[in-house]
Amino acid sequence: IGENITELNMDNNKTMIEGRSYQLNVEQQSLSTNNKTLRWTSLNENIAVVNQYGVVTAKNVGTATIKVEAMINMLELPMNI
């Protein structure tokens, strides 16, 4: 299904303020520019949520990991809220 992403680079260790939002940016290296689809997930939605565009919103104080996936590659970003 499409072309594998060869590398993902993302901001890391972002500290946020509760109630604020932050746009995560990902640099994608691929053999082709056809695949721009990313899937974002928060591994602790009690602390932070992320939408389909990579905008993270801090909900409570704590640490959350934000995961971004492109095809078979994955990056995880720990965040202190």
Coordinates of C-alpha atoms in Angstrom, one line a residue, residues 2-77:
G2 CA 2.0 3.0 -1.2
E3 CA 5.7 3.7 -0.6
N4 CA 7.5 3.2 2.7
I5 CA 8.7 6.3 4.5
T6 CA 12.5 6.1 5.0
E7 CA 12.8 8.7 7.7
L8 CA 10.6 10.9 10.0
N9 CA 12.0 13.8 12.0
M10 CA 9.8 15.5 14.6
D11 CA 10.2 18.1 17.3
N12 CA 11.0 16.3 20.6
N13 CA 10.6 16.9 24.3
K14 CA 8.1 19.8 24.1
T15 CA 7.0 21.2 27.4
M16 CA 3.4 22.6 27.3
I17 CA 1.1 24.6 29.5
E18 CA -2.2 23.1 30.5
G19 CA -5.0 24.2 28.2
R20 CA -2.7 25.4 25.4
S21 CA -2.2 23.8 22.0
Y22 CA 0.9 23.3 19.9
Q23 CA 1.3 22.3 16.3
L24 CA 3.8 19.4 15.9
N25 CA 5.8 19.4 12.7
V26 CA 7.2 16.4 11.0
E27 CA 9.8 16.3 8.3
Q28 CA 9.2 13.2 6.1
Q29 CA 11.8 11.6 3.9
S30 CA 10.5 9.2 1.3
L31 CA 11.5 7.6 -1.9
S32 CA 8.4 9.3 -3.3
T33 CA 6.4 12.4 -2.4
N34 CA 3.1 10.7 -3.0
N35 CA 2.5 9.6 0.6
K36 CA 1.8 12.5 2.9
T37 CA -0.6 10.6 5.2
L38 CA 0.2 10.6 8.9
R39 CA -1.7 9.1 11.8
W40 CA -1.3 10.9 15.2
T41 CA -2.1 9.3 18.5
S42 CA -1.8 10.3 22.2
L43 CA -0.8 7.4 24.4
N44 CA -2.2 9.2 27.4
E45 CA -5.4 11.2 26.5
N46 CA -6.0 12.2 30.1
I47 CA -2.9 14.4 29.8
A48 CA -2.8 15.5 26.1
V49 CA -4.9 14.9 23.0
V50 CA -3.7 15.3 19.4
N51 CA -5.9 15.8 16.3
Q52 CA -5.4 14.5 12.8
Y53 CA -3.3 17.5 11.9
G54 CA -0.7 17.1 14.7
V55 CA -2.1 19.8 16.9
V56 CA -1.6 18.7 20.6
T57 CA -3.7 20.2 23.4
A58 CA -2.6 19.8 27.0
K59 CA -5.4 18.7 29.2
N60 CA -3.8 18.0 32.6
V61 CA -0.4 18.1 34.3
G62 CA 1.7 15.0 33.6
T63 CA 3.6 13.3 30.8
A64 CA 2.1 12.0 27.5
T65 CA 3.7 10.4 24.5
I66 CA 2.5 11.5 21.1
K67 CA 2.9 8.9 18.4
V68 CA 3.0 9.7 14.6
E69 CA 2.9 6.9 12.1
A70 CA 3.5 7.0 8.3
M71 CA 3.1 3.7 6.6
I72 CA 5.4 1.3 8.6
N73 CA 7.5 4.0 10.4
M74 CA 6.7 5.4 13.8
L75 CA 8.1 8.1 16.0
E76 CA 7.1 8.8 19.7
L77 CA 7.4 12.2 21.4

